[in-house]
Coordinates of C-alpha atoms in Angstrom, one line a residue:
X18 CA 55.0 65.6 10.8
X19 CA 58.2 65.9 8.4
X20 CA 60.9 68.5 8.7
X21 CA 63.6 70.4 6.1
X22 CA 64.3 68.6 3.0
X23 CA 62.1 65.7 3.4
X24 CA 59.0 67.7 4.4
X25 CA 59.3 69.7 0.5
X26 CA 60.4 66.5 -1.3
X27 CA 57.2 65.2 0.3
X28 CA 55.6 68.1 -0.9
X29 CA 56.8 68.3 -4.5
X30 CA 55.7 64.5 -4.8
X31 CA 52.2 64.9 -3.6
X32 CA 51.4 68.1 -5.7
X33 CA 53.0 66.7 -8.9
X34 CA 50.5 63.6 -8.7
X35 CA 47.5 66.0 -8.0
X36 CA 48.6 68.0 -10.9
X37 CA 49.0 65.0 -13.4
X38 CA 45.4 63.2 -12.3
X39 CA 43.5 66.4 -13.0
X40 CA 45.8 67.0 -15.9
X41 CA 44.4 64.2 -17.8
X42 CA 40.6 65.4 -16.8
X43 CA 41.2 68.0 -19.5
X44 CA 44.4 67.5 -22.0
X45 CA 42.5 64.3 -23.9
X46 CA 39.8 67.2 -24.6
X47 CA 42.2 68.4 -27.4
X48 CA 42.6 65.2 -29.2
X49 CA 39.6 63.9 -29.5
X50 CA 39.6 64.9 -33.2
X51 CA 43.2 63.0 -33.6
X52 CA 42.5 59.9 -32.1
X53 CA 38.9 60.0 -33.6
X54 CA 41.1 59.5 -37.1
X55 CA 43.6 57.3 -36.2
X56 CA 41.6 55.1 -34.3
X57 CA 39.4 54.7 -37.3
X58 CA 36.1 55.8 -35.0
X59 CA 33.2 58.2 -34.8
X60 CA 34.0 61.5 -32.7
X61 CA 30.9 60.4 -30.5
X62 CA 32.2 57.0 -30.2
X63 CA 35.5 58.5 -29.4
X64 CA 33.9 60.8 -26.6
X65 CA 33.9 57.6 -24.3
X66 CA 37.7 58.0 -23.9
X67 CA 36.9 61.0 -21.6
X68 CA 33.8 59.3 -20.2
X69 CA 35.6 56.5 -18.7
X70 CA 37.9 58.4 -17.1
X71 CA 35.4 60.7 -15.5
X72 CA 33.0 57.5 -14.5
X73 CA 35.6 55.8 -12.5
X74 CA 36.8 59.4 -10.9
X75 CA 33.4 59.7 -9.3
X76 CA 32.9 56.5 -8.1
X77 CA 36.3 55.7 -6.7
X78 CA 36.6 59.3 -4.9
X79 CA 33.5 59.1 -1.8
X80 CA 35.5 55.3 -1.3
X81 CA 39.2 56.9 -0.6
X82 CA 38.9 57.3 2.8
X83 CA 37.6 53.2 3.2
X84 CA 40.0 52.1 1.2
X85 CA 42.6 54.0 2.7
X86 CA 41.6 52.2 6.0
X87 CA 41.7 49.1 4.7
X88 CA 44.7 48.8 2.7
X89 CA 46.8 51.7 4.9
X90 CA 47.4 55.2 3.1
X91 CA 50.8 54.6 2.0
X92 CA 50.0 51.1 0.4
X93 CA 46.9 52.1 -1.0
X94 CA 48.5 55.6 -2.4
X95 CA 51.6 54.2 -4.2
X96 CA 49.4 51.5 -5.8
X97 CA 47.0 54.1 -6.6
X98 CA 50.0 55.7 -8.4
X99 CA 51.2 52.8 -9.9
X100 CA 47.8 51.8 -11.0
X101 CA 47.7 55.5 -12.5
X102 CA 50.9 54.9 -14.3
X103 CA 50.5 51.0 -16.1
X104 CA 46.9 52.1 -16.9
X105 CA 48.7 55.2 -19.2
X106 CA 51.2 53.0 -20.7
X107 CA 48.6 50.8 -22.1
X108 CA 46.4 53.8 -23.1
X109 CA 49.4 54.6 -25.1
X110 CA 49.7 51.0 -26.7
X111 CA 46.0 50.2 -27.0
X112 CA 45.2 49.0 -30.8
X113 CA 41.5 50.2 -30.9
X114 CA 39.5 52.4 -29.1
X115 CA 37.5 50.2 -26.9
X116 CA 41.0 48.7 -25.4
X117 CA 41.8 52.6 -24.7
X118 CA 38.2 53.8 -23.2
X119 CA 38.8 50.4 -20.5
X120 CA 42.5 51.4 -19.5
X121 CA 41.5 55.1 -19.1
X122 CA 38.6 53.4 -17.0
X123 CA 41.4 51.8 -14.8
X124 CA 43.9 54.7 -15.5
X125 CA 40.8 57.0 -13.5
X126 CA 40.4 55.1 -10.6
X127 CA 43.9 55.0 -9.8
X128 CA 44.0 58.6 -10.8
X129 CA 40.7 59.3 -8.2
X130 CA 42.1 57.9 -5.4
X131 CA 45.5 60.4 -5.9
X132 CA 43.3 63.3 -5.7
X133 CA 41.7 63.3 -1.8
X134 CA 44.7 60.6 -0.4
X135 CA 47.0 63.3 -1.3
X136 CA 45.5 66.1 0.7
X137 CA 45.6 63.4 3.7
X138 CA 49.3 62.9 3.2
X139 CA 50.3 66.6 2.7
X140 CA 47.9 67.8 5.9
X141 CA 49.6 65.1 8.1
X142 CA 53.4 66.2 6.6
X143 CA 52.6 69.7 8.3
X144 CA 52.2 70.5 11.9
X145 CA 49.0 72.1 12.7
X146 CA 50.0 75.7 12.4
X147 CA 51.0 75.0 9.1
X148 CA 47.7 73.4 7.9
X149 CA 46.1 76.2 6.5
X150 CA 49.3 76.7 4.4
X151 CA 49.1 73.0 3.5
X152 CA 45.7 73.8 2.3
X153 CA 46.6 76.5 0.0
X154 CA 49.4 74.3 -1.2
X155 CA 47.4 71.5 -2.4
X156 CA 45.3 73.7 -4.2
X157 CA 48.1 74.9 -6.6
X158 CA 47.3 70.9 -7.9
X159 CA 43.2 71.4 -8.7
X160 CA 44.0 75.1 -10.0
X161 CA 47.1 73.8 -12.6
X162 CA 46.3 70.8 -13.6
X163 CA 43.1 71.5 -15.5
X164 CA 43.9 74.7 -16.9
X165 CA 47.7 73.5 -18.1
X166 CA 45.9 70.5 -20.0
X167 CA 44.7 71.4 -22.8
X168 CA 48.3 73.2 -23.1
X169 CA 50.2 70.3 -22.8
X170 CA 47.4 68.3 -25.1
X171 CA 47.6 71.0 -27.8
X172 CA 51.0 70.9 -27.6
X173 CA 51.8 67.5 -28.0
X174 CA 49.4 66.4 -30.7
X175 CA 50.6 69.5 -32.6
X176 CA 54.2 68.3 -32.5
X177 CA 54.0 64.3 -31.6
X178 CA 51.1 61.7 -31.6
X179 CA 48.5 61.4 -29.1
X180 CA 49.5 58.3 -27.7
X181 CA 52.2 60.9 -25.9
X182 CA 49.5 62.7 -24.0
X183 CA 49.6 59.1 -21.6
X184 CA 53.5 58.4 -22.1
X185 CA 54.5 61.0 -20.6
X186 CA 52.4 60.1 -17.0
X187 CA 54.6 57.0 -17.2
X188 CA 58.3 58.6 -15.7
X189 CA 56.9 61.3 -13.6
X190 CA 54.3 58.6 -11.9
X191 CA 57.3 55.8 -11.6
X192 CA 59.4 58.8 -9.7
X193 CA 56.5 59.4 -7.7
X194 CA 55.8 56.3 -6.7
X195 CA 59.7 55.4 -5.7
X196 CA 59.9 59.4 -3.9
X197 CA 56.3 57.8 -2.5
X198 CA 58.0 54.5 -1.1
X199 CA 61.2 56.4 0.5
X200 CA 60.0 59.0 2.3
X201 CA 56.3 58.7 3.5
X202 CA 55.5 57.3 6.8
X203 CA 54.8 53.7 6.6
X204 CA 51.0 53.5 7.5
X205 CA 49.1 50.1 9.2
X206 CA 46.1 48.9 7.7
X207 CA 43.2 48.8 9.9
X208 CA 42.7 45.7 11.7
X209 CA 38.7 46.3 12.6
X210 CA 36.9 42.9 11.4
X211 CA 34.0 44.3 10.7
X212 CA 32.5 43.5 7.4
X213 CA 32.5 44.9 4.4
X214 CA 29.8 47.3 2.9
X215 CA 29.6 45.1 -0.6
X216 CA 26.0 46.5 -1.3
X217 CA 27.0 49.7 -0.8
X218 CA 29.9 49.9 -2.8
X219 CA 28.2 48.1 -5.6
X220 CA 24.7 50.5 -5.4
X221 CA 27.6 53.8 -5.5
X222 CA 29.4 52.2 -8.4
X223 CA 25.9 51.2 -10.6
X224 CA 24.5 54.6 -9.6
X225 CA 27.5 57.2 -9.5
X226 CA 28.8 55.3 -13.1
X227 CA 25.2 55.5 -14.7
X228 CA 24.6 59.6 -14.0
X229 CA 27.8 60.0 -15.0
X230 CA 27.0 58.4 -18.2
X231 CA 23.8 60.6 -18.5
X232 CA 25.9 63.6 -17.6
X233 CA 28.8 63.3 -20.1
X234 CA 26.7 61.7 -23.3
X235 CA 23.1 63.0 -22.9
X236 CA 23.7 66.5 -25.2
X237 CA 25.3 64.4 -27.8
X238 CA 22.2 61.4 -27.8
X239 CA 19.5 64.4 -27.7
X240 CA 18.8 63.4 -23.7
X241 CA 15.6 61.1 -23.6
X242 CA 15.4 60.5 -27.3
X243 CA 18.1 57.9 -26.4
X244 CA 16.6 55.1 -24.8
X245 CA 19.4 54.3 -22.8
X246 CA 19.2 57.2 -21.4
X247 CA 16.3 56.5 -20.3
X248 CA 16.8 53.4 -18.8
X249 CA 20.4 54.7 -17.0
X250 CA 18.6 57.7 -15.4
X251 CA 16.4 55.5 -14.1
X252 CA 19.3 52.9 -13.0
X253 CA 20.7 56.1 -11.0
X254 CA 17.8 57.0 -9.3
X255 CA 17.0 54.3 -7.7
X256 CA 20.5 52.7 -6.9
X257 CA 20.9 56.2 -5.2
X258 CA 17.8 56.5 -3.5
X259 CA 18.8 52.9 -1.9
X260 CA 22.2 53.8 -1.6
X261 CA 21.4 56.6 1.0
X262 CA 18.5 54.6 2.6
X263 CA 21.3 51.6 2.9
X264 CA 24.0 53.8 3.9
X265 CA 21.6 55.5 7.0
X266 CA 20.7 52.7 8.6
X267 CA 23.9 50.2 8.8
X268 CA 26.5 51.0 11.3
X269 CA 29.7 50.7 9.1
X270 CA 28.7 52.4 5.7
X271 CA 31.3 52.8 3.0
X272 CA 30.4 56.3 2.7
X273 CA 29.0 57.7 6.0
X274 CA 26.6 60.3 4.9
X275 CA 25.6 61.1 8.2
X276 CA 28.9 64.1 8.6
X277 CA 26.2 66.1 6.0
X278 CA 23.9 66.3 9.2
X279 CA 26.6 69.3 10.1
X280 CA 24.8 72.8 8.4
X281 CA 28.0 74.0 7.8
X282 CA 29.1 70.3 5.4
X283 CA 25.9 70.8 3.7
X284 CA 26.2 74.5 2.5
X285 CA 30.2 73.9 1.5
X286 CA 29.4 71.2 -0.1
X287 CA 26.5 73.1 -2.2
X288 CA 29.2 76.0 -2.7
X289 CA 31.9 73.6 -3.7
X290 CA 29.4 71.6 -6.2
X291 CA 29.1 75.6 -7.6
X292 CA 32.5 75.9 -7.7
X293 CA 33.2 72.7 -9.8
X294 CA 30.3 73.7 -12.3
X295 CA 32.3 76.8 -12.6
X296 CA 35.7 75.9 -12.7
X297 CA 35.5 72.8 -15.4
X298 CA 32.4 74.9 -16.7
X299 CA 35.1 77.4 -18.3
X300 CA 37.7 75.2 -18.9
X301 CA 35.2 73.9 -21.2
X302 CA 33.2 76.9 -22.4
X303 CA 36.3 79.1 -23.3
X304 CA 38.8 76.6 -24.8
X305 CA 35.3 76.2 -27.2
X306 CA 34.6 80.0 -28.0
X307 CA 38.2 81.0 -28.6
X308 CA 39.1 78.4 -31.1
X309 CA 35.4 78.3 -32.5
X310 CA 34.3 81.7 -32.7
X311 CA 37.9 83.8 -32.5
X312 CA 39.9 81.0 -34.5
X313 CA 43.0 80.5 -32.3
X314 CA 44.5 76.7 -32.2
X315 CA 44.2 75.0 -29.1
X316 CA 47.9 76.0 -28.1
X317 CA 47.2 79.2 -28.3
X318 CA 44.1 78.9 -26.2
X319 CA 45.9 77.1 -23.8
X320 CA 48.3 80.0 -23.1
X321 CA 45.4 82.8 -22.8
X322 CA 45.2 80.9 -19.9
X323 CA 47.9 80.6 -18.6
X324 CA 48.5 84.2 -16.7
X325 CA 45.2 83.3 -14.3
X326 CA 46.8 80.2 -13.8
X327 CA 49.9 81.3 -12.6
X328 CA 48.2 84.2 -10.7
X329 CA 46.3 81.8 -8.6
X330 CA 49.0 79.6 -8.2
X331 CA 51.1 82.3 -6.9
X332 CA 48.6 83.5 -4.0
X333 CA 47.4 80.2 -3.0
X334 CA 49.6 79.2 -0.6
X335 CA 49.0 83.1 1.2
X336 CA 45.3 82.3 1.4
X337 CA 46.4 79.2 3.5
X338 CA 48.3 82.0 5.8
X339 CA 45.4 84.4 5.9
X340 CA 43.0 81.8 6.8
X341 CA 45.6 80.9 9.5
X342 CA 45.7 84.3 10.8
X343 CA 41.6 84.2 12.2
X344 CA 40.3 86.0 8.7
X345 CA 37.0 84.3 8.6
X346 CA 36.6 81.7 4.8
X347 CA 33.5 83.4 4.6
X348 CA 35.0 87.2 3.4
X349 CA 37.3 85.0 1.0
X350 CA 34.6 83.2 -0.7
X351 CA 32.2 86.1 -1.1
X352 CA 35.2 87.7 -3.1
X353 CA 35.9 84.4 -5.2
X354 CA 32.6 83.9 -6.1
X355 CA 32.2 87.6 -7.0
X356 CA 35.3 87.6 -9.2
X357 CA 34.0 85.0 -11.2
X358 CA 30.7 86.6 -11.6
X359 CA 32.4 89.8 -12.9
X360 CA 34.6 87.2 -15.0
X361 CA 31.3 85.7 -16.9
X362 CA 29.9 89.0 -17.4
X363 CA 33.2 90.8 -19.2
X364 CA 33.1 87.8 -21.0
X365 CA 29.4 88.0 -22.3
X366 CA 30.1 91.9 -23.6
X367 CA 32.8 90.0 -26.2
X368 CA 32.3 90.2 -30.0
X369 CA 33.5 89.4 -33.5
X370 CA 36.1 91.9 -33.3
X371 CA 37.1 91.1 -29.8
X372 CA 40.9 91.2 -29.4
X373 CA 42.9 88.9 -27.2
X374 CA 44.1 91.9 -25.3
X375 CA 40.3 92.1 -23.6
X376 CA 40.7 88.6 -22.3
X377 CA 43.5 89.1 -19.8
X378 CA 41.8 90.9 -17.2
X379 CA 38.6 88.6 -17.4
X380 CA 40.9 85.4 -17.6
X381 CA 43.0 86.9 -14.3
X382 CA 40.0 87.5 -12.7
X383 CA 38.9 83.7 -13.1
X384 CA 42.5 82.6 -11.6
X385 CA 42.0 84.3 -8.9
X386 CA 38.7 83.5 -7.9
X387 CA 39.4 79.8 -8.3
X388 CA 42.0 80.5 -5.7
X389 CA 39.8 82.3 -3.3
X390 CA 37.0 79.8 -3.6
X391 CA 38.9 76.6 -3.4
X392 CA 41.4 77.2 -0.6
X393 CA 39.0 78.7 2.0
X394 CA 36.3 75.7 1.1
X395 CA 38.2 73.4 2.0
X396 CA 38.7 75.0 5.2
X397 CA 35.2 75.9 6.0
X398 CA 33.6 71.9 4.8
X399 CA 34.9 70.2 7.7
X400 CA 35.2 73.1 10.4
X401 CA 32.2 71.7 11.7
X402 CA 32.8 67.7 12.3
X403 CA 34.1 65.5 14.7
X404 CA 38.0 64.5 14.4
X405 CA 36.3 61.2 13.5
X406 CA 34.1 62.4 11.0
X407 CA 36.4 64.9 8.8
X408 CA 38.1 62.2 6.5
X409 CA 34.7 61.1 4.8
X410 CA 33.7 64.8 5.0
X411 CA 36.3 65.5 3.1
X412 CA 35.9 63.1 0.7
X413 CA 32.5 64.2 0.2
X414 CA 33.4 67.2 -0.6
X415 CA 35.9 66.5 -3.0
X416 CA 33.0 64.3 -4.7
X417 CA 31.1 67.4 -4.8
X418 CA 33.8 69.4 -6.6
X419 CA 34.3 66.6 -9.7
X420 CA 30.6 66.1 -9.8
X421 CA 29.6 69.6 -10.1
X422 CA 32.2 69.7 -12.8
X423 CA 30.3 66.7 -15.1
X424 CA 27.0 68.6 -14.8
X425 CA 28.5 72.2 -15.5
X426 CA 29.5 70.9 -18.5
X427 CA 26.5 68.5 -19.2
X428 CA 24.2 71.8 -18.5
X429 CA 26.1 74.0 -20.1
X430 CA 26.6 72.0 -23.5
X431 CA 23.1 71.6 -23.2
X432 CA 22.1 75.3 -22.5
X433 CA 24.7 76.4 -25.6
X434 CA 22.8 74.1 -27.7
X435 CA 19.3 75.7 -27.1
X436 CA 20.7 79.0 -27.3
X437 CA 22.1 78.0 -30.4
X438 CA 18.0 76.7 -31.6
X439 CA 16.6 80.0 -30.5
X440 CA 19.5 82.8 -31.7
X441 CA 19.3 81.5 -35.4
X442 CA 15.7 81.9 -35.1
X443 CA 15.9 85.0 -33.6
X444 CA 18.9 86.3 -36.1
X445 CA 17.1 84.6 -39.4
X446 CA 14.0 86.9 -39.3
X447 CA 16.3 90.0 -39.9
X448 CA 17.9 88.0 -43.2
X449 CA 15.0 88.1 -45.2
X450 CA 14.5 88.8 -49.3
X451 CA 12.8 92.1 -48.2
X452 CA 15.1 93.8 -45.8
X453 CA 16.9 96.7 -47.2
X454 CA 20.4 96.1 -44.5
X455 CA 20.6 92.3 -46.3
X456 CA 19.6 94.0 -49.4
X457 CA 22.7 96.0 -49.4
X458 CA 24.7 93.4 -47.7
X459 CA 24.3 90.7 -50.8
X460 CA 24.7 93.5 -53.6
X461 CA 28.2 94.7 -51.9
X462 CA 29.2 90.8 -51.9
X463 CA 27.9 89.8 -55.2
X464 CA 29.7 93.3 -56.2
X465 CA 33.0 92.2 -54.5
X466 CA 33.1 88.0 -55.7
X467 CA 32.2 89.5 -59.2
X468 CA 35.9 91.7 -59.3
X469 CA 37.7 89.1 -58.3
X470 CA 36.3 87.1 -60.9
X471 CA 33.0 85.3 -60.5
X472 CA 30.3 85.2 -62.8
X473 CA 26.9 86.7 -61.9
X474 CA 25.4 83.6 -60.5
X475 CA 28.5 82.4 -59.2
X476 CA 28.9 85.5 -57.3
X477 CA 25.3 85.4 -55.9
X478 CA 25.8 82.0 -54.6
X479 CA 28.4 82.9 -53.4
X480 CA 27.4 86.2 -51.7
X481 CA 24.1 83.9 -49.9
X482 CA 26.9 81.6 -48.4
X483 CA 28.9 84.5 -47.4
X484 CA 25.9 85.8 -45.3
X485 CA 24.8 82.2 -44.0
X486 CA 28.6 81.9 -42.4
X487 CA 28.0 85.4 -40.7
X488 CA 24.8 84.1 -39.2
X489 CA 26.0 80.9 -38.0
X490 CA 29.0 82.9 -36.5
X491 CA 26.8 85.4 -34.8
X492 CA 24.6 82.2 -33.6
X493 CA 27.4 80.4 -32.0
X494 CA 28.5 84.0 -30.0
X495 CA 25.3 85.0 -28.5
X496 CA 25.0 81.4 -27.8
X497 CA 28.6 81.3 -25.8
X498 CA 27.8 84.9 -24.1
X499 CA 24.7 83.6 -23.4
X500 CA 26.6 80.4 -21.3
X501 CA 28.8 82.9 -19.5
X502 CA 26.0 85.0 -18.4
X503 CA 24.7 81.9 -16.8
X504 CA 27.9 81.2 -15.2
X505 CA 28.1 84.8 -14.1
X506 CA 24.5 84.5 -12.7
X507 CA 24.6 81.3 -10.9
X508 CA 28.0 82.4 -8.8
X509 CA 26.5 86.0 -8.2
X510 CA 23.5 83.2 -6.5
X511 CA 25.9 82.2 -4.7
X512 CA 26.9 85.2 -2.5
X513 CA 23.7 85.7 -0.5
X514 CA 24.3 82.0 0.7
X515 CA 27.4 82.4 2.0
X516 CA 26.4 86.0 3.4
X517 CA 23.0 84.6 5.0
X518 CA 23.1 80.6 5.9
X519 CA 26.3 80.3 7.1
X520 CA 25.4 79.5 11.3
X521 CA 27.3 81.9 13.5
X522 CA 29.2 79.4 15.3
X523 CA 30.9 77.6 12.3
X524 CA 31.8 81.5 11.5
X525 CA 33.1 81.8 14.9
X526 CA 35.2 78.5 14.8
X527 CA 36.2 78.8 10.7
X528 CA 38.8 81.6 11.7
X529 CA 40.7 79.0 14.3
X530 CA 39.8 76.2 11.7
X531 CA 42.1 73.5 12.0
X532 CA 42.7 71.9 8.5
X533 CA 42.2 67.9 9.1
X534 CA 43.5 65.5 7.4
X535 CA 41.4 64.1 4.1
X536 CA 41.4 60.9 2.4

């Protein structure tokens, strides 16, 4: 435990690099277009820069807490850093965009091991009253830093060149790294000679890294059209299906899935796998409708989004006192999970004409429950497990969170997608030749293109293109209220599982929970 100054420069350090990993989950989003150009490759080729990054998030995560072991935290946390740091000064230099998608491949697993070490470090700079504050704290970190990315992204390709959205990692990671190396606790490696799980780190990487793939490029190869789709959902399956029987039955597992034997790990981790489908789900999904259906720039979007953000950021660390204070999770996360239900359903009742005043409230109401569902989650996921067991239950969970992320989006895409398919259908039955509304419609266009000095056929054209946008607008709204209706649906699920499966005594003890330290 740290004291005064030292205890909050501590602090400062640890949240800034939680904010700037999951920072650069979403502010490459934003480029994509830019880099596609420059680069001199396809947008789907392109797509691979985010890939990478995701891929080794996921598989370096469930490993923190072995690695942290093996190497001691501090060591293995400031060469995470600096890994985090070279790997974004390259992406800035690379040439082409294969050299780019392999640094941002090294840039994420120094970036996924910054995520769960640093809830260790801040849990063990507080003493354990404090913890549940700590906890509210580090949550400021995976609320910011993917909202604030596609800011910060808009912003900079807008004004600067892409290769900025890395550059800048490069002097807040080397401070980091050199606040890192003077004022946390030197930590010993572990000196246990027992060997290392080689199979199963190689069966998480091959099968983690090949779902991901399926995940993040499966919409945009049409899913099992792609051959290699195929063959790398097939890869996953059955490296995970050994992983787990591996994992079971040796005594020193890299990833000790036996903590999910607690009820209470299980369920959290379900809820928390929710939570990431919803919280990178609309990240995704509104960024998307705002500058394709309302027409705002990616800046602007970026600072709709803001107010939530700051609103959650503001009460997190007060959720880590109430939690202190005996309030069960449980009341916390019915709330969060009903606030982002109500948030999915204002946000289905939107239209054409929809100003950006409606959006606050909605958008609030999405701060906030990310704050009331992450904060008391954390909490609540290892309530239940032995002191020895709560570093790779954390882990887990935090596993859970990024994963449920890459398949809300993977779904969701997906789900738009069909919606799109079956809404132009649906809306192209009404825009017929016979039907007096479209009848009217095309004479008051023609009528209009012809005054402002269009021929006849000119304006008729002209007029049938006009009413062809409007359908293809109208197609792509139902098809984005449709995906917040699912979103609003899924996380209403969500409340009779909290309110029902919960066991009374991990109720009882999640009021006096002590938060553990994470890795």
């Amino acid at each position: 435990m740290e004291t005064g100054f030292k205890k909050w420069i501590i602090v400062v350090t640890i949240i800034t690099s939680t904010i700037i990993e999951l920072i650069d989950t979403t502010i490459v989003n934003v480029s994509i277009n830019t880099m596609s150009g420059n680069l001199g490759a396809s947008l789907e080729d392109t797509a691979w820069v985010i890939t990478s990054y995701a891929i080794a998030n996921v598989i370096v995560i469930p490993m923190t807490s072995f690695l942290a072991e093996k190497i001691g935290r501090k060591q293995y946390y400031i060469g995470s850093i600096l890994l985090f740091t070279l790997a974004s000064a390259f992406c800035g230099f690379s040439n082409n965009l294969w050299e780019l998608v392999a640094f941002r491949f090294f840039q994420g697993i120094g970036g996924g091991a910054l995520l769960s070490t640093s809830q260790s470090i801040l849990f063990e700079t507080f003493p354990p009253k404090q913890r549940a504050t700590a906890s509210g704290i580090f949550s400021l970190g995976i609320i910011i830093g993917p909202s604030i990315g596609p800011v910060m992204g808009g912003y900079i390709v807008d004004n600067l060149s892409w290769q900025w959205i890395f550059y800048v990692n490069i002097p807040i990671g080397l401070l980091a790294a050199l606040l890192s190396f003077i004022y946390l606790k030197p930590t010993q490696k572990s000196t246990d000679k027992r060997s290392i799980d080689w199979l199963g780190i190689f069966l998480l990487a091959v099968g983690v890294g090949a779902l991901q793939v399926v995940l993040e490029r499966g919409q945009t190869d049409d899913w099992f059209s792609a051959t290699y789709i195929i063959v790398l959902t097939i890869v996953s399956i059955l490296s995970l299906a050994t992983l787990i029987w591996w994992e079971l039955k040796i005594p020193f597992p890299v990833i000790n899935l036996r903590v999910l034997k607690s009820a209470t790990l299980s369920i959290s981790a379900i809820m928390t796998f929710v939570l990431g489908f919803g919280l990178f789900g609309n990240v995704f999904v509104f960024p998307l409708f705002s500058q394709r259906i309302i027409g705002y720039s990616a800046f602007q979007t970026g600072t709709m989004l803001l107010p939530g953000t700051l609103v959650a950021a503001m009460i997190s660390p007060f959720l880590g006192r109430i939690l202190q204070s005996g309030v069960r999770p449980q009341y916390l996360i019915v709330l969060g999970f009903g606030l982002s239900a109500v948030f999915g359903y204002m946000m289905s009742g939107s239209n054409l004409e929809t100003g950006s005043a409606y959006f606050f409230l909605p958008l609030i109401f999405r701060g906030l429950s990310a704050a009331l569902l992450i904060v008391p989650l954390t909490a609540l996921a290892v309530s239940d497990l032995k002191p020895a067991e709560i570093p790779q239950g954390a882990a887990l969970n935090n596993m859970m969170r990024q994963m449920g992320g890459s398949f809300g989006i993977a779904l969701i895409n997906t789900y738009i997608a069909h919606r799109e398919t079956a809404n132009r259908t649906a809306l192209i039955t009404h825009v017929t030749a016979s039907d007096s509304q479209t009848i009217l419609r095309q004479q008051s266009l023609v009528g209009n293109f012809m005054v402002h000095g269009s021929t006849y056929l000119r304006a008729t054209q002209q007029a049938i293109g006009a009413l062809e946008r409007t359908v293809v607008r109208q197609t792509f709204l139902l098809s984005y209220m449709d995906a917040f209706l699912l979103l609003a649906i899924l996380n209403a699920c969500c409340i009779p599982l909290v309110v029902l499966t919960i066991k009374k005594r991990a109720v009882a003890k999640a009021g006096k929970v002590t938060i553990p330290d994470a890795h």
